[in-house]
């Protein structure tokens, strides 16, 4: 089972059952031989941090695009100050994700799930993404790295709050909540094990957009809220397809995803409901004036491709293709929303 299905975009889904017992330190000695990465090197830590993950970081260019039509003279300040806030918030996101996936890897190593999915028979490229199983990092090194990453995140986001042109209480509290809970996907409170995985992944996306925009402008217009909600649903709508093939492994370690606790038909209905929610968030605001009337037209490819994704993953059973398509679709949706913001700025002149 892939412990952080939404975050690790290179992982392959599996139907293999996962043992509940923790794997001993040297349970897979061939793994270290298969990995081309030197133990304890910076490359091993880069793999632990999953630095190739891009999907949540797209909140930075999206927030910058939203600022173009909604920024005011009072909130703009200097371009350098805005750039500093965006940079500090991005570094906070980077370190938070690094800490979250590091703790996630420790959890997967301890309960044996990563050893089952990334054992000695895995290709070296895939195996390298799990440094604990590959033998390139120890559990203690991973824990220290995760702790340091979260501490750095708090410093970066604290700096973003101090440097922000505006700092409404809701934006400050939202940023603080991201610091407090962002790394607890599968650590401490273990949201992904308690039945909150899908909600957590959506909330993480919301937290990476709305508080940042609040720090930049001090407000949250309706169209901005709509875009934040859509951004958060993107990672959920490719993570749920990983969970389909991870069902047996998640049940074995007590991870309560919708796919693990519901029937196949019930899980398909859940995915359809979330996909429909996304479509409604596109169409209804355009009809009510919260978003420009042409926003639904611009985002129509997202609605059509989302329906295709559901058919591909739930009716045709091609779960991996549906997941990969979902990742690309999230990036397309974010790009289209950024384009909508720039177009809105032009039409307002």
CSV table of C-alpha atoms in Angstrom, one decimal:
chain,number,residue,atom,x,y,z
A,1,UNK,CA,0.0,0.0,0.0
A,2,UNK,CA,1.2,3.5,-0.8
A,3,UNK,CA,1.1,5.3,2.5
A,4,UNK,CA,0.6,8.8,1.1
A,5,UNK,CA,-1.3,8.0,-2.2
A,6,UNK,CA,-2.0,11.6,-3.0
A,7,UNK,CA,1.4,12.8,-2.5
A,8,UNK,CA,3.7,10.2,-4.0
A,9,UNK,CA,2.9,10.6,-7.7
A,10,UNK,CA,5.4,8.0,-8.9
A,11,UNK,CA,4.1,5.1,-6.8
A,12,UNK,CA,2.3,2.2,-8.4
A,13,UNK,CA,-0.9,0.9,-6.8
A,14,UNK,CA,-1.0,-2.7,-5.6
A,15,UNK,CA,-3.5,-5.2,-4.4
A,16,UNK,CA,-1.1,-7.0,-2.1
A,17,UNK,CA,-2.1,-7.5,1.5
A,18,UNK,CA,0.1,-5.7,4.1
A,19,UNK,CA,1.2,-7.4,7.3
A,20,UNK,CA,0.3,-5.5,10.5
A,21,UNK,CA,3.6,-6.2,12.2
A,22,UNK,CA,6.4,-3.7,12.0
A,23,UNK,CA,9.3,-4.8,9.8
A,24,UNK,CA,12.7,-5.3,11.5
A,25,UNK,CA,15.5,-2.9,10.6
A,26,UNK,CA,17.2,-5.5,8.3
A,27,UNK,CA,14.1,-7.3,7.1
A,28,UNK,CA,14.9,-6.5,3.5
A,29,UNK,CA,18.7,-6.5,3.1
A,30,UNK,CA,18.6,-6.7,-0.6
A,31,UNK,CA,16.9,-3.4,-0.8
A,32,UNK,CA,20.0,-1.4,0.0
A,33,UNK,CA,21.9,-3.2,-2.8
A,34,UNK,CA,19.1,-2.4,-5.2
A,35,UNK,CA,19.2,1.3,-4.4
A,36,UNK,CA,21.8,3.4,-6.4
A,37,UNK,CA,21.7,6.1,-3.7
A,38,UNK,CA,24.5,6.4,-1.1
A,39,UNK,CA,23.2,5.8,2.5
A,40,UNK,CA,22.8,9.1,4.4
A,41,UNK,CA,23.5,11.3,1.3
A,42,UNK,CA,21.6,14.4,0.4
A,43,UNK,CA,19.9,12.4,-2.4
A,44,UNK,CA,18.5,10.0,0.2
A,45,UNK,CA,17.0,12.9,2.1
A,46,UNK,CA,15.7,14.4,-1.2
A,47,UNK,CA,13.9,11.2,-1.9
A,48,UNK,CA,12.5,11.2,1.7
A,49,UNK,CA,11.1,14.7,1.1
A,50,UNK,CA,9.5,13.8,-2.2
A,51,UNK,CA,10.8,17.0,-3.8
A,52,UNK,CA,9.3,16.1,-7.1
A,53,UNK,CA,5.8,16.6,-5.7
A,54,UNK,CA,4.3,19.7,-7.3
A,55,UNK,CA,0.6,19.6,-6.8
A,56,UNK,CA,0.1,21.5,-3.6
A,57,UNK,CA,2.8,24.0,-4.5
A,58,UNK,CA,0.7,25.2,-7.4
A,59,UNK,CA,-1.2,27.2,-4.8
A,60,UNK,CA,1.6,29.8,-5.0
A,61,UNK,CA,1.1,30.8,-8.7
A,62,UNK,CA,-2.7,30.5,-8.2
A,63,UNK,CA,-2.7,33.0,-5.3
A,64,UNK,CA,-0.4,35.3,-7.2
A,65,UNK,CA,-2.8,35.2,-10.2
A,66,UNK,CA,-5.8,35.9,-7.9
A,67,UNK,CA,-4.0,38.9,-6.5
A,68,UNK,CA,-4.0,40.6,-9.9
A,69,UNK,CA,-7.7,41.3,-10.0
A,70,UNK,CA,-8.3,41.5,-6.3
A,71,UNK,CA,-5.3,43.2,-4.9
A,72,UNK,CA,-5.8,46.8,-3.8
A,73,UNK,CA,-3.4,49.8,-3.4
A,74,UNK,CA,-3.6,49.4,0.3
A,75,UNK,CA,-2.7,45.7,0.2
A,76,UNK,CA,-0.2,45.8,-2.6
A,77,UNK,CA,2.7,47.5,-0.8
A,78,UNK,CA,5.9,47.0,-2.7
A,79,UNK,CA,6.4,44.2,-5.2
A,80,UNK,CA,9.4,43.0,-3.2
A,81,UNK,CA,7.2,42.6,-0.1
A,82,UNK,CA,4.6,40.6,-1.9
A,83,UNK,CA,7.3,38.4,-3.5
A,84,UNK,CA,8.8,37.8,0.0
A,85,UNK,CA,5.5,36.7,1.4
A,86,UNK,CA,5.0,34.3,-1.5
A,87,UNK,CA,8.5,32.9,-1.2
A,88,UNK,CA,8.2,32.4,2.6
A,89,UNK,CA,4.8,30.7,2.2
A,90,UNK,CA,6.2,28.5,-0.5
A,91,UNK,CA,9.2,27.5,1.6
A,92,UNK,CA,6.7,26.7,4.4
A,93,UNK,CA,4.7,24.5,2.1
A,94,UNK,CA,7.8,22.8,0.9
A,95,UNK,CA,9.1,22.0,4.4
A,96,UNK,CA,5.6,21.0,5.7
A,97,UNK,CA,5.1,18.5,2.8
A,98,UNK,CA,8.7,17.2,3.5
A,99,UNK,CA,7.9,16.7,7.1
A,100,UNK,CA,4.5,15.1,6.4
A,101,UNK,CA,5.9,12.5,3.9
A,102,UNK,CA,8.9,11.8,6.1
A,103,UNK,CA,6.6,10.9,9.1
A,104,UNK,CA,4.4,9.0,6.6
A,105,UNK,CA,7.4,6.9,5.5
A,106,UNK,CA,8.2,6.1,9.2
A,107,UNK,CA,4.7,5.0,9.8
A,108,UNK,CA,4.7,2.8,6.6
A,109,UNK,CA,8.0,1.3,7.6
A,110,UNK,CA,6.9,0.5,11.1
A,111,UNK,CA,3.6,-1.2,10.1
A,112,UNK,CA,5.3,-3.1,7.3
A,113,UNK,CA,3.2,-1.6,4.4
A,114,UNK,CA,6.1,0.0,2.6
A,115,UNK,CA,8.2,-3.1,2.8
A,116,UNK,CA,5.4,-5.0,1.2
A,117,UNK,CA,5.0,-2.5,-1.6
A,118,UNK,CA,8.6,-1.6,-2.1
A,119,UNK,CA,10.4,-4.8,-1.3
A,120,UNK,CA,13.6,-6.1,-2.9
A,121,UNK,CA,11.7,-7.2,-6.0
A,122,UNK,CA,10.8,-3.6,-6.7
A,123,UNK,CA,12.6,-1.6,-9.5
A,124,UNK,CA,15.5,0.4,-8.1
A,125,UNK,CA,13.9,3.7,-9.2
A,126,UNK,CA,10.7,3.0,-7.2
A,127,UNK,CA,12.5,1.5,-4.3
A,128,UNK,CA,14.7,4.7,-4.0
A,129,UNK,CA,11.5,6.7,-3.1
A,130,UNK,CA,11.4,4.8,0.2
A,131,UNK,CA,14.8,5.4,1.8
A,132,UNK,CA,13.9,3.5,5.0
A,133,UNK,CA,13.0,0.3,3.1
A,134,UNK,CA,15.9,0.9,0.7
A,135,UNK,CA,18.3,1.1,3.6
A,136,UNK,CA,19.6,4.6,2.6
A,137,UNK,CA,18.3,6.2,5.8
A,138,UNK,CA,17.6,5.0,9.2
A,139,UNK,CA,14.3,5.5,11.1
A,140,UNK,CA,16.1,7.9,13.5
A,141,UNK,CA,17.4,10.0,10.6
A,142,UNK,CA,13.9,10.2,9.1
A,143,UNK,CA,12.4,11.3,12.4
A,144,UNK,CA,15.0,14.0,12.9
A,145,UNK,CA,14.5,15.2,9.3
A,146,UNK,CA,10.7,15.3,9.7
A,147,UNK,CA,11.0,17.2,13.0
A,148,UNK,CA,13.4,19.7,11.6
A,149,UNK,CA,11.3,20.2,8.5
A,150,UNK,CA,8.2,21.0,10.6
A,151,UNK,CA,10.2,23.4,12.7
A,152,UNK,CA,11.5,25.2,9.6
A,153,UNK,CA,7.9,25.4,8.3
A,154,UNK,CA,6.8,27.2,11.5
A,155,UNK,CA,9.7,29.7,11.0
A,156,UNK,CA,8.9,30.3,7.3
A,157,UNK,CA,5.2,30.7,7.9
A,158,UNK,CA,5.8,32.9,10.9
A,159,UNK,CA,8.0,35.1,8.8
A,160,UNK,CA,5.3,35.2,6.1
A,161,UNK,CA,2.8,36.5,8.7
A,162,UNK,CA,5.2,39.1,9.9
A,163,UNK,CA,6.0,40.3,6.4
A,164,UNK,CA,2.4,40.2,5.1
A,165,UNK,CA,0.8,43.5,3.9
A,166,UNK,CA,-2.4,42.3,5.7
A,167,UNK,CA,-2.8,39.9,8.6
A,168,UNK,CA,-6.5,39.3,9.4
A,169,UNK,CA,-7.1,37.0,12.3
A,170,UNK,CA,-8.7,34.3,10.2
A,171,UNK,CA,-5.7,34.2,7.8
A,172,UNK,CA,-3.2,34.0,10.8
A,173,UNK,CA,-5.3,31.3,12.5
A,174,UNK,CA,-5.5,29.4,9.2
A,175,UNK,CA,-1.8,29.5,8.8
A,176,UNK,CA,-1.3,28.4,12.4
A,177,UNK,CA,-3.7,25.5,11.9
A,178,UNK,CA,-1.6,24.3,8.9
A,179,UNK,CA,1.5,24.4,11.1
A,180,UNK,CA,-0.2,22.5,13.9
A,181,UNK,CA,-2.0,19.8,11.8
A,182,UNK,CA,-0.3,19.7,8.4
A,183,UNK,CA,2.2,17.0,9.4
A,184,UNK,CA,-0.3,14.8,11.1
A,185,UNK,CA,-1.6,13.0,8.0
A,186,UNK,CA,-0.3,9.6,9.4
A,187,UNK,CA,1.6,10.8,12.5
A,188,UNK,CA,0.3,11.5,16.1
A,189,UNK,CA,-3.4,12.2,15.4
A,190,UNK,CA,-3.1,10.1,12.2
A,191,UNK,CA,-6.0,11.7,10.3
A,192,UNK,CA,-5.6,9.3,7.4
A,193,UNK,CA,-6.1,6.4,9.7
A,194,UNK,CA,-9.2,7.8,11.6
A,195,UNK,CA,-11.5,8.2,8.6
A,196,UNK,CA,-10.5,11.7,7.7
A,197,UNK,CA,-8.0,11.1,4.9
A,198,UNK,CA,-10.1,12.5,2.0
A,199,UNK,CA,-11.2,15.6,4.1
A,200,UNK,CA,-7.6,16.2,5.3
A,201,UNK,CA,-6.2,16.2,1.7
A,202,UNK,CA,-8.9,18.7,0.6
A,203,UNK,CA,-8.4,20.9,3.7
A,204,UNK,CA,-4.6,21.0,3.1
A,205,UNK,CA,-5.3,22.4,-0.3
A,206,UNK,CA,-7.7,25.0,1.1
A,207,UNK,CA,-5.2,25.9,3.7
A,208,UNK,CA,-2.5,26.5,1.1
A,209,UNK,CA,-4.7,29.0,-0.8
A,210,UNK,CA,-7.1,31.0,1.5
A,211,UNK,CA,-4.8,31.9,4.4
A,212,UNK,CA,-2.1,33.0,1.9
A,213,UNK,CA,-4.5,35.2,-0.1
A,214,UNK,CA,-5.7,36.6,3.2
A,215,UNK,CA,-2.1,37.6,4.2
A,216,UNK,CA,-1.7,39.3,0.8
A,217,UNK,CA,-5.0,41.2,0.7
A,218,UNK,CA,-6.8,40.9,4.1
A,219,UNK,CA,-10.0,39.6,2.4
A,220,UNK,CA,-11.5,36.6,0.7
A,221,UNK,CA,-13.9,37.4,-2.2
A,222,UNK,CA,-16.4,34.8,-3.2
A,223,UNK,CA,-14.6,33.9,-6.4
A,224,UNK,CA,-11.4,33.4,-4.5
A,225,UNK,CA,-13.1,31.0,-2.0
A,226,UNK,CA,-14.6,29.0,-5.0
A,227,UNK,CA,-11.1,28.6,-6.5
A,228,UNK,CA,-9.6,27.5,-3.1
A,229,UNK,CA,-12.4,24.9,-2.7
A,230,UNK,CA,-11.7,23.6,-6.2
A,231,UNK,CA,-8.0,23.5,-5.7
A,232,UNK,CA,-8.4,21.4,-2.5
A,233,UNK,CA,-10.6,18.9,-4.3
A,234,UNK,CA,-8.0,18.3,-7.0
A,235,UNK,CA,-5.6,16.1,-4.9
A,236,UNK,CA,-8.6,14.2,-3.4
A,237,UNK,CA,-9.8,13.3,-6.9
A,238,UNK,CA,-6.6,11.5,-7.8
A,239,UNK,CA,-5.9,10.1,-4.3
A,240,UNK,CA,-9.2,8.2,-4.2
A,241,UNK,CA,-8.1,6.1,-7.1
A,242,UNK,CA,-4.9,5.1,-5.4
A,243,UNK,CA,-7.2,4.0,-2.5
A,244,UNK,CA,-9.1,1.6,-4.7
A,245,UNK,CA,-6.1,-0.7,-5.2
A,246,UNK,CA,-4.8,0.0,-1.7
A,247,UNK,CA,-8.0,-1.3,-0.2
A,248,UNK,CA,-6.7,-4.6,1.2
A,249,UNK,CA,-3.5,-3.0,2.6
A,250,UNK,CA,-5.4,-0.2,4.2
A,251,UNK,CA,-7.7,-2.6,5.9
A,252,UNK,CA,-4.8,-4.7,7.1
A,253,UNK,CA,-3.2,-1.7,9.0
A,254,UNK,CA,-6.5,-0.1,10.1
A,255,UNK,CA,-6.4,2.8,7.7
A,256,UNK,CA,-10.1,3.9,7.3
A,257,UNK,CA,-10.3,5.3,3.8
A,258,UNK,CA,-13.7,5.3,2.1
A,259,UNK,CA,-12.4,2.6,-0.3
A,260,UNK,CA,-11.4,0.5,2.7
A,261,UNK,CA,-14.7,0.7,4.6
A,262,UNK,CA,-17.2,0.9,1.8
A,263,UNK,CA,-18.2,-1.6,-0.9
A,264,UNK,CA,-16.9,-1.1,-4.4
A,265,UNK,CA,-20.2,0.3,-5.5
A,266,UNK,CA,-20.3,2.6,-2.4
A,267,UNK,CA,-16.8,3.9,-3.1
A,268,UNK,CA,-17.7,4.5,-6.8
A,269,UNK,CA,-20.7,6.5,-5.6
A,270,UNK,CA,-18.5,8.5,-3.2
A,271,UNK,CA,-16.1,9.4,-6.0
A,272,UNK,CA,-19.0,10.3,-8.3
A,273,UNK,CA,-20.4,12.6,-5.5
A,274,UNK,CA,-17.0,14.4,-5.0
A,275,UNK,CA,-16.7,14.8,-8.8
A,276,UNK,CA,-20.3,16.2,-8.9
A,277,UNK,CA,-19.4,18.6,-6.1
A,278,UNK,CA,-16.5,19.9,-8.2
A,279,UNK,CA,-18.8,20.4,-11.2
A,280,UNK,CA,-21.3,22.3,-9.0
A,281,UNK,CA,-18.5,24.5,-7.7
A,282,UNK,CA,-17.8,25.4,-11.3
A,283,UNK,CA,-21.3,25.9,-12.6
A,284,UNK,CA,-23.3,27.3,-9.7
A,285,UNK,CA,-21.0,30.3,-8.9
A,286,UNK,CA,-21.1,31.3,-12.6
A,287,UNK,CA,-24.9,31.2,-12.5
A,288,UNK,CA,-25.2,33.2,-9.3
A,289,UNK,CA,-22.6,35.9,-10.1
A,290,UNK,CA,-20.1,34.7,-7.6
A,291,UNK,CA,-17.8,33.9,-10.5
A,292,UNK,CA,-17.8,35.4,-14.0
A,293,UNK,CA,-20.4,33.9,-16.3
A,294,UNK,CA,-17.7,32.6,-18.6
A,295,UNK,CA,-15.9,30.7,-15.8
A,296,UNK,CA,-18.0,27.6,-16.3
A,297,UNK,CA,-17.3,27.8,-20.1
A,298,UNK,CA,-13.5,28.1,-19.4
A,299,UNK,CA,-13.6,25.2,-16.9
A,300,UNK,CA,-15.8,22.9,-19.1
A,301,UNK,CA,-12.9,20.7,-20.1
A,302,UNK,CA,-12.3,19.9,-16.4
A,303,UNK,CA,-15.9,18.7,-16.0
A,304,UNK,CA,-15.8,16.6,-19.1
A,305,UNK,CA,-12.4,15.1,-18.3
A,306,UNK,CA,-13.5,14.4,-14.7
A,307,UNK,CA,-16.4,12.4,-16.0
A,308,UNK,CA,-14.1,10.5,-18.3
A,309,UNK,CA,-11.8,9.8,-15.3
A,310,UNK,CA,-14.7,8.3,-13.4
A,311,UNK,CA,-15.6,6.0,-16.2
A,312,UNK,CA,-12.0,5.0,-16.7
A,313,UNK,CA,-11.4,4.2,-13.1
A,314,UNK,CA,-14.8,2.8,-11.9
A,315,UNK,CA,-16.4,1.2,-15.0
A,316,UNK,CA,-13.3,0.2,-17.0
A,317,UNK,CA,-11.2,-0.7,-13.9
A,318,UNK,CA,-8.1,1.2,-15.2
A,319,UNK,CA,-7.3,2.7,-11.8
A,320,UNK,CA,-3.7,3.6,-12.5
A,321,UNK,CA,-4.7,5.6,-15.7
A,322,UNK,CA,-7.5,7.3,-13.8
A,323,UNK,CA,-5.1,8.3,-11.1
A,324,UNK,CA,-2.5,9.6,-13.5
A,325,UNK,CA,-5.1,11.5,-15.4
A,326,UNK,CA,-6.4,13.0,-12.2
A,327,UNK,CA,-2.9,14.4,-11.4
A,328,UNK,CA,-2.8,16.0,-14.8
A,329,UNK,CA,-6.4,17.2,-14.5
A,330,UNK,CA,-5.6,19.0,-11.2
A,331,UNK,CA,-2.7,20.8,-12.9
A,332,UNK,CA,-4.9,21.8,-15.8
A,333,UNK,CA,-7.7,23.0,-13.5
A,334,UNK,CA,-5.2,25.2,-11.6
A,335,UNK,CA,-3.8,26.6,-14.8
A,336,UNK,CA,-7.3,27.4,-16.0
A,337,UNK,CA,-8.3,29.1,-12.7
A,338,UNK,CA,-5.1,31.2,-12.9
A,339,UNK,CA,-6.0,32.2,-16.5
A,340,UNK,CA,-9.5,33.1,-15.3
A,341,UNK,CA,-8.0,35.5,-12.7
A,342,UNK,CA,-5.8,37.2,-15.3
A,343,UNK,CA,-8.8,37.4,-17.8
A,344,UNK,CA,-10.9,38.9,-15.0
A,345,UNK,CA,-8.3,41.6,-14.4
A,346,UNK,CA,-8.3,42.5,-18.0
A,347,UNK,CA,-12.1,42.7,-18.3
A,348,UNK,CA,-12.3,45.0,-15.3
A,349,UNK,CA,-10.1,47.6,-16.9
